[in-house]
PDB file of N, CA and C in Angstrom:
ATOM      1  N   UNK J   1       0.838  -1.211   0.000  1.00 50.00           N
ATOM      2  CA  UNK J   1       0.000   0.000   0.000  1.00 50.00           C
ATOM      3  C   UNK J   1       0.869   1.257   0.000  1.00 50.00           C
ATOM      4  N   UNK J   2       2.106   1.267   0.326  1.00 52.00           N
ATOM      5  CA  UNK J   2       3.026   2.096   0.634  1.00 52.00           C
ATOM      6  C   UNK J   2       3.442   2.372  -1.573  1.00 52.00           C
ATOM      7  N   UNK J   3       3.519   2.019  -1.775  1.00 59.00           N
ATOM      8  CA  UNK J   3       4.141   2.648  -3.073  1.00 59.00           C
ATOM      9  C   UNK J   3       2.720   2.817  -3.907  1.00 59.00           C
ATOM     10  N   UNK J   4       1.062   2.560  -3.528  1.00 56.00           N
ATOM     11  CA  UNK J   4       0.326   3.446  -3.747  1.00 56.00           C
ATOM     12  C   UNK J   4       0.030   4.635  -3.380  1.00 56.00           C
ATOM     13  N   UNK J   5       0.441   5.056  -2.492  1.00 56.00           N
ATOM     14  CA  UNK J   5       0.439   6.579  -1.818  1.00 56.00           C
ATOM     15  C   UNK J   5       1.247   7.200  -2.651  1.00 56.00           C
ATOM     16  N   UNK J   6       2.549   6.651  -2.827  1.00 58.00           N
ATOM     17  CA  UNK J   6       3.693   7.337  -3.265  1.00 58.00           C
ATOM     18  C   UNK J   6       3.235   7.833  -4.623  1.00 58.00           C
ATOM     19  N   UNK J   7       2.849   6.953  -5.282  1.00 56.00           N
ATOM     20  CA  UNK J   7       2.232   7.265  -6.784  1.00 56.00           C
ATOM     21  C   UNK J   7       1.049   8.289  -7.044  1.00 56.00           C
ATOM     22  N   UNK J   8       0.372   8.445  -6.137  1.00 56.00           N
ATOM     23  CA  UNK J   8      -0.886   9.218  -6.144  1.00 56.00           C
ATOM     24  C   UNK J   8      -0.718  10.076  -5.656  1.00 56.00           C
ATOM     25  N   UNK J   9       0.428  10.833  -4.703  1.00 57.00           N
ATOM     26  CA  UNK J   9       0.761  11.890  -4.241  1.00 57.00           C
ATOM     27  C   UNK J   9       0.694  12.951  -5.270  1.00 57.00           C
ATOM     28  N   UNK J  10       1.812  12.599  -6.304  1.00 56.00           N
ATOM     29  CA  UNK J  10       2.114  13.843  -7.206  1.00 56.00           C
ATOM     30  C   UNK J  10       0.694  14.465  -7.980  1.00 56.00           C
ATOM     31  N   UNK J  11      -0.192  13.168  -8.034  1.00 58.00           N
ATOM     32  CA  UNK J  11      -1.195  13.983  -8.480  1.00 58.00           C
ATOM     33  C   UNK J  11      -1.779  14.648  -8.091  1.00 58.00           C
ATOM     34  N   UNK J  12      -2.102  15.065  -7.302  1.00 60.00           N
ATOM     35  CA  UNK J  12      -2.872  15.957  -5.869  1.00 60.00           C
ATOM     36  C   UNK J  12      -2.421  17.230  -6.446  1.00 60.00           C
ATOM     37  N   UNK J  13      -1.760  17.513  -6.337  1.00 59.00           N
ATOM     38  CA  UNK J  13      -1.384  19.811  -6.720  1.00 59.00           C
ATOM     39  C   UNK J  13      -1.909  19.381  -8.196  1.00 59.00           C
ATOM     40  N   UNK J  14      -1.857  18.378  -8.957  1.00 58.00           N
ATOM     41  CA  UNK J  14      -1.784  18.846 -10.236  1.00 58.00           C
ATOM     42  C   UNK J  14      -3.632  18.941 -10.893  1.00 58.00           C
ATOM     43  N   UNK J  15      -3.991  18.273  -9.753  1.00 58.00           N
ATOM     44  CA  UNK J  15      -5.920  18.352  -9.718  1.00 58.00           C
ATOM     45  C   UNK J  15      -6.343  19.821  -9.437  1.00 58.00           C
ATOM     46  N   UNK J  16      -5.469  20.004  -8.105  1.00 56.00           N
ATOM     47  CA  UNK J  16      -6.254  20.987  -7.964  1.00 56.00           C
ATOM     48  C   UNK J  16      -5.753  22.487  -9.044  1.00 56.00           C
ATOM     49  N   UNK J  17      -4.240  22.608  -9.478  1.00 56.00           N
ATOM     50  CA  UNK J  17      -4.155  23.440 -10.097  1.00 56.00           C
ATOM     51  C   UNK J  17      -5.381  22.948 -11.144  1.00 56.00           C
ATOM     52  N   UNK J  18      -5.685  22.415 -11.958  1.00 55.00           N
ATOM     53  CA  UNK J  18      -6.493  22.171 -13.227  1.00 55.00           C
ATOM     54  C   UNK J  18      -8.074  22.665 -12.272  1.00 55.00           C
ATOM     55  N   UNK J  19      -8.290  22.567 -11.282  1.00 54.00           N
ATOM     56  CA  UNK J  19      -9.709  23.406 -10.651  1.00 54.00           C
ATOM     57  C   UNK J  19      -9.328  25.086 -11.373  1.00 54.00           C
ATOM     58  N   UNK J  20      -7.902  24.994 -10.083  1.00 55.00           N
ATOM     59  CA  UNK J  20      -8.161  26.740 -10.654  1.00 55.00           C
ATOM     60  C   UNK J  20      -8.087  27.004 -11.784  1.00 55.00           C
ATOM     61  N   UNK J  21      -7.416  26.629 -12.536  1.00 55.00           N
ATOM     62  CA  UNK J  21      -6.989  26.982 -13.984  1.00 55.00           C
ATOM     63  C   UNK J  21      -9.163  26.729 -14.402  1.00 55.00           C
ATOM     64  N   UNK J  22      -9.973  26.013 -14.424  1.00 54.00           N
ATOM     65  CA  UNK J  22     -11.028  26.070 -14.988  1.00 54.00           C
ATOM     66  C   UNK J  22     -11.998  27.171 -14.375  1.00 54.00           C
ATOM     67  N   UNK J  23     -11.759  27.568 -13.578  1.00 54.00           N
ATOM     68  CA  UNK J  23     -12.616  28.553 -12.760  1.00 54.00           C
ATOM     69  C   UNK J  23     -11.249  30.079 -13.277  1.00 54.00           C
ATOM     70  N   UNK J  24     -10.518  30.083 -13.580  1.00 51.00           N
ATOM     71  CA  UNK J  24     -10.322  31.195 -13.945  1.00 51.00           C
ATOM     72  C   UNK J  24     -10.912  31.259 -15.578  1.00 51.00           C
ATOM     73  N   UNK J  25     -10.891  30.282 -16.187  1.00 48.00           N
ATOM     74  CA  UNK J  25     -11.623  30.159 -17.979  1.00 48.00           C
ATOM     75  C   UNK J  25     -12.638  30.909 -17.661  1.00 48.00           C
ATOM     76  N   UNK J  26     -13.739  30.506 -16.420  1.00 53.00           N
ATOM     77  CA  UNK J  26     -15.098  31.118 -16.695  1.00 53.00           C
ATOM     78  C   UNK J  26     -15.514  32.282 -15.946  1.00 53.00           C
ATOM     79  N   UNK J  27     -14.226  33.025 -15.470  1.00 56.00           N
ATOM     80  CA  UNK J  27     -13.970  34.368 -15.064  1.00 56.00           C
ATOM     81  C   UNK J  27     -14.114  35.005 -16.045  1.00 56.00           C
ATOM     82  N   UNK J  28     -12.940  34.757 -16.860  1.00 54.00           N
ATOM     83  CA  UNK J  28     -12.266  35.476 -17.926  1.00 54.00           C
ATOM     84  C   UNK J  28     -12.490  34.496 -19.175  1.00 54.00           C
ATOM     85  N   UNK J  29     -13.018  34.298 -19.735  1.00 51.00           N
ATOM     86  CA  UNK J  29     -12.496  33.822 -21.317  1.00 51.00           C
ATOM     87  C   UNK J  29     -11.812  34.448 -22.025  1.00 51.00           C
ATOM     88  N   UNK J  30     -12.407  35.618 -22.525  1.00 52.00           N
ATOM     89  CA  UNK J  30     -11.535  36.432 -23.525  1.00 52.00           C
ATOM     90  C   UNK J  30      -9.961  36.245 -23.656  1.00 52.00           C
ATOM     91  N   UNK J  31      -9.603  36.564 -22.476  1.00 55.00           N
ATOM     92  CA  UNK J  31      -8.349  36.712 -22.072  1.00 55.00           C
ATOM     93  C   UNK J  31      -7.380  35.232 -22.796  1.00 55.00           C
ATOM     94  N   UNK J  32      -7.857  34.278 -22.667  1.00 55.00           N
ATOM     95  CA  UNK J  32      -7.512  32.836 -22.571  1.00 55.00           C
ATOM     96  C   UNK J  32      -8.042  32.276 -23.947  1.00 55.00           C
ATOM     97  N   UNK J  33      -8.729  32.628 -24.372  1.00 59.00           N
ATOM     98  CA  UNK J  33      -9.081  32.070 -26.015  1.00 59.00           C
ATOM     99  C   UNK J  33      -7.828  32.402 -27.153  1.00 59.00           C
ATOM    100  N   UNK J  34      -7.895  33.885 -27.225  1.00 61.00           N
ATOM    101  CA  UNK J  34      -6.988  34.246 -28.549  1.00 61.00           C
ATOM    102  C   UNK J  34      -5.557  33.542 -28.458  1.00 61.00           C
ATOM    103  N   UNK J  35      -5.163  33.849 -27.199  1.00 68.00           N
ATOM    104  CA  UNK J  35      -3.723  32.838 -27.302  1.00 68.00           C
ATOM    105  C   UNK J  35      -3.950  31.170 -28.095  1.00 68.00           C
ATOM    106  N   UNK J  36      -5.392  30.370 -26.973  1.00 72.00           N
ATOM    107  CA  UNK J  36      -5.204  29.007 -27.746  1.00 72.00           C
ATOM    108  C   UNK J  36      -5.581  28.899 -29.316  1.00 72.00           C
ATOM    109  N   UNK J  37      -6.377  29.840 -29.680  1.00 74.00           N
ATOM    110  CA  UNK J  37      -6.627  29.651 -30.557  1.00 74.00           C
ATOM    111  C   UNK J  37      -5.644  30.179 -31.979  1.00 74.00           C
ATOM    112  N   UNK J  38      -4.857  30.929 -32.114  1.00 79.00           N
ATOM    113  CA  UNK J  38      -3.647  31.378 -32.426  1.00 79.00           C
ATOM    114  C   UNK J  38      -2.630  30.259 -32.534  1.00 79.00           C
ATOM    115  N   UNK J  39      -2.579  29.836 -31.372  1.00 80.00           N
ATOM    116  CA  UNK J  39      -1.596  28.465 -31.506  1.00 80.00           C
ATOM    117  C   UNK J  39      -2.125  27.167 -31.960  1.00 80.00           C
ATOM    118  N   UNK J  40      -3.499  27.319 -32.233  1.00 80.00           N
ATOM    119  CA  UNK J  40      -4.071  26.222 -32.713  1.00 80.00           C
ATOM    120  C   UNK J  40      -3.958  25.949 -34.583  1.00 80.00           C
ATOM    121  N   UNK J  41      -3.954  27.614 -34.845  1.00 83.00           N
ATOM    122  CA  UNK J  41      -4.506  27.745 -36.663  1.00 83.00           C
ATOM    123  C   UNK J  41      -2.506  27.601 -36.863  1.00 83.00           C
ATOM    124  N   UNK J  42      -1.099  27.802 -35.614  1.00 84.00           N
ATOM    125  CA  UNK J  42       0.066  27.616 -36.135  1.00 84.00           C
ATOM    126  C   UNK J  42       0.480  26.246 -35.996  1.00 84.00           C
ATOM    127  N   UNK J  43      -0.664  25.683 -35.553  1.00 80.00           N
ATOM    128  CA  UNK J  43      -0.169  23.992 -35.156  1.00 80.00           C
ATOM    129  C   UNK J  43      -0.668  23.619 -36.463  1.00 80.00           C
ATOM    130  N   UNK J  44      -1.666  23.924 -37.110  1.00 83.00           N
ATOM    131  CA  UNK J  44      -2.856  23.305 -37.791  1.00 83.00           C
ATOM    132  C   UNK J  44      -2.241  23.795 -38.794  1.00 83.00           C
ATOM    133  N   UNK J  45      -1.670  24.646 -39.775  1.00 80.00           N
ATOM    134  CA  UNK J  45      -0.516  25.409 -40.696  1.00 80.00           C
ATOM    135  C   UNK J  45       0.505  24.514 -40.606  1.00 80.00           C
ATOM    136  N   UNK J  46       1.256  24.511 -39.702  1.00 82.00           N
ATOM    137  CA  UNK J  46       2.539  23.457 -39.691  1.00 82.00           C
ATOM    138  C   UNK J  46       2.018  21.591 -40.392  1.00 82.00           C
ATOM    139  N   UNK J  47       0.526  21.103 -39.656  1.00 79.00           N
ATOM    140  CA  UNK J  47       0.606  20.052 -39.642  1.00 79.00           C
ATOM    141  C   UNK J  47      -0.195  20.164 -41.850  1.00 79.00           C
ATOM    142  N   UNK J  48      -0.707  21.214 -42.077  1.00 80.00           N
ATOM    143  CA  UNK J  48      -0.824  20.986 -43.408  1.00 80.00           C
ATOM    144  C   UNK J  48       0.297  20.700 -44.356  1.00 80.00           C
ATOM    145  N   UNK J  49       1.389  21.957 -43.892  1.00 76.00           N
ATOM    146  CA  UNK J  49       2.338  22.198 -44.534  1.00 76.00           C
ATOM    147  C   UNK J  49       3.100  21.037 -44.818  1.00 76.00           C
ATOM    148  N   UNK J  50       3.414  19.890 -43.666  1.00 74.00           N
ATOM    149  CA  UNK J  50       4.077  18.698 -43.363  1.00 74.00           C
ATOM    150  C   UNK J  50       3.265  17.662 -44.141  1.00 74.00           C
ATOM    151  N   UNK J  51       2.071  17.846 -44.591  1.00 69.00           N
ATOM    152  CA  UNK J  51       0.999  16.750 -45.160  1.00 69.00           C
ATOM    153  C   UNK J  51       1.301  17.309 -47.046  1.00 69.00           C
ATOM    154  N   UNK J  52       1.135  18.753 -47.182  1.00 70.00           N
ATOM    155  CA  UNK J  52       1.593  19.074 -48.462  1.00 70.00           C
ATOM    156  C   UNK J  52       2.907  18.359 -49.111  1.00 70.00           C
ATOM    157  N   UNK J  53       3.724  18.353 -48.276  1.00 66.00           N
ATOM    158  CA  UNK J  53       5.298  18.149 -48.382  1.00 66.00           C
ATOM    159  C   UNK J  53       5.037  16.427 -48.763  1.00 66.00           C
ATOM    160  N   UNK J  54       4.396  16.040 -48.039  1.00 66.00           N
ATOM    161  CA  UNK J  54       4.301  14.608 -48.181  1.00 66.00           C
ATOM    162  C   UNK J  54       3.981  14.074 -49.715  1.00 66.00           C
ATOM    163  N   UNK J  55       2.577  14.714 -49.833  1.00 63.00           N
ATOM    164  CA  UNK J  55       1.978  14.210 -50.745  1.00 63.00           C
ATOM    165  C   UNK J  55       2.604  14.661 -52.349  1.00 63.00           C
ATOM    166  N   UNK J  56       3.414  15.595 -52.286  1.00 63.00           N
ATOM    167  CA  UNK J  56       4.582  16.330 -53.337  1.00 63.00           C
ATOM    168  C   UNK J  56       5.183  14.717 -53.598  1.00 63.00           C
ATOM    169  N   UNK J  57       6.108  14.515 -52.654  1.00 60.00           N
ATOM    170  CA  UNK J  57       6.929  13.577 -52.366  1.00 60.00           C
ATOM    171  C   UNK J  57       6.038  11.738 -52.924  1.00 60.00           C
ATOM    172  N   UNK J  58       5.282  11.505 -52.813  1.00 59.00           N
ATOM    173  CA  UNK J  58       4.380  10.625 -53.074  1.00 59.00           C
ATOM    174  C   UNK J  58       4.183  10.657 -54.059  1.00 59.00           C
ATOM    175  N   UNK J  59       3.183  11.333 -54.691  1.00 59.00           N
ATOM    176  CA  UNK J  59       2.694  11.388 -55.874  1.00 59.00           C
ATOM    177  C   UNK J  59       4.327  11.224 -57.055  1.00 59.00           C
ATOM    178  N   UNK J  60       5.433  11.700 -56.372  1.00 60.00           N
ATOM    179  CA  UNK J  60       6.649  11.929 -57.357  1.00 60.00           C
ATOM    180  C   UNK J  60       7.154  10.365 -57.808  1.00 60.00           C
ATOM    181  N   UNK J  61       6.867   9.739 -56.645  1.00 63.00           N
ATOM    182  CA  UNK J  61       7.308   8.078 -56.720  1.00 63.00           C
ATOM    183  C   UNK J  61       6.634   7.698 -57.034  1.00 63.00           C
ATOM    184  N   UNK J  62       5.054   7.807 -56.833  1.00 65.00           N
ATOM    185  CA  UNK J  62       4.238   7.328 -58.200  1.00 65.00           C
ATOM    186  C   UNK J  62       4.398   6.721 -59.692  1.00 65.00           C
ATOM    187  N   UNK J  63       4.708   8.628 -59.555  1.00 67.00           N
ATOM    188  CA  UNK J  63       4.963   8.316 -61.014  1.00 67.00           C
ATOM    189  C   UNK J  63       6.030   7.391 -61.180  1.00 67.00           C
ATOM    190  N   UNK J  64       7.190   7.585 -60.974  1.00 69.00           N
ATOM    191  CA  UNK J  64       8.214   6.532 -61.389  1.00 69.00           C
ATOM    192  C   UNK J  64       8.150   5.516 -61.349  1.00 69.00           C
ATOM    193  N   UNK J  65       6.912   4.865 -60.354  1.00 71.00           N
ATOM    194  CA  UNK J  65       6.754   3.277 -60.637  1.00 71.00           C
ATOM    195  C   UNK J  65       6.351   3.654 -61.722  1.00 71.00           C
ATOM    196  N   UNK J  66       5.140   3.863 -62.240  1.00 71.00           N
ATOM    197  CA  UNK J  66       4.460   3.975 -63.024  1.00 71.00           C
ATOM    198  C   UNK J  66       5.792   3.565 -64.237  1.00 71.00           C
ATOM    199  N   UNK J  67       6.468   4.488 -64.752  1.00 67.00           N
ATOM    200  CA  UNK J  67       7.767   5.044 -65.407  1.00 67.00           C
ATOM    201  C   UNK J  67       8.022   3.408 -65.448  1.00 67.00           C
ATOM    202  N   UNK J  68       8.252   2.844 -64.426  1.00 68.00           N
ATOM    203  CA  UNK J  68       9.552   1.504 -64.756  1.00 68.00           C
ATOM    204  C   UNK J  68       8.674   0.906 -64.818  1.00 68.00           C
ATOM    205  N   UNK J  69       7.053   0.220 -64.360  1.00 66.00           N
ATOM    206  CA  UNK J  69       6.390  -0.748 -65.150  1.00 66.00           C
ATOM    207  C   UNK J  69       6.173  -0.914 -66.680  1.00 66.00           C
ATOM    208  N   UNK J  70       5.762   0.522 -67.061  1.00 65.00           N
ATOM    209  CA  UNK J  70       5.773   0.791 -68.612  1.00 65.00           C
ATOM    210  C   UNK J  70       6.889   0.534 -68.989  1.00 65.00           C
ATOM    211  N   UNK J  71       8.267   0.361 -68.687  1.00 60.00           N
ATOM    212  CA  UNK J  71       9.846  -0.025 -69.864  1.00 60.00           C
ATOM    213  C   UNK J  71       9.564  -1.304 -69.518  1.00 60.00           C
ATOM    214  N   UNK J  72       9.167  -1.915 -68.547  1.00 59.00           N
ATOM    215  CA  UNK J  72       9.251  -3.562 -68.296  1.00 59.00           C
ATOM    216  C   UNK J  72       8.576  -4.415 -69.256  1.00 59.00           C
TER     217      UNK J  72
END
């Protein structure tokens, strides 16, 4: 029972910070939106950009099978 305590300790501050942190959201929203959402449309930009890059890259090897079935 002793190294269940130990384990469940650390979670304790980290509950209750996540209380306050939700009771300050419905103080304030304003305040707390534009940041996540800002970092949401540079996450969401990056993860296109990384999916564009891909599919460049794909479609290029495509073709080249394509390329060496047709000489075969």
């Amino acid at each position: 029972s002793g190294e269940l305590t130990d384990a469940d300790a650390p979670l304790e501050p980290f509950l209750h910070e996540s209380r306050d942190l939700q009771e300050d959201e419905d103080s304030n929203p304003p305040l707390l939106l534009p940041d996540s959402l800002e970092l949401l449309e540079k996450v969401e930009h990056k993860l296109k950009k990384k999916h564009r890059n891909k599919q460049k890259k794909q479609r290029h090897r495509q073709f080249n099978d394509l390329w060496v079935r047709m000489e075969e």
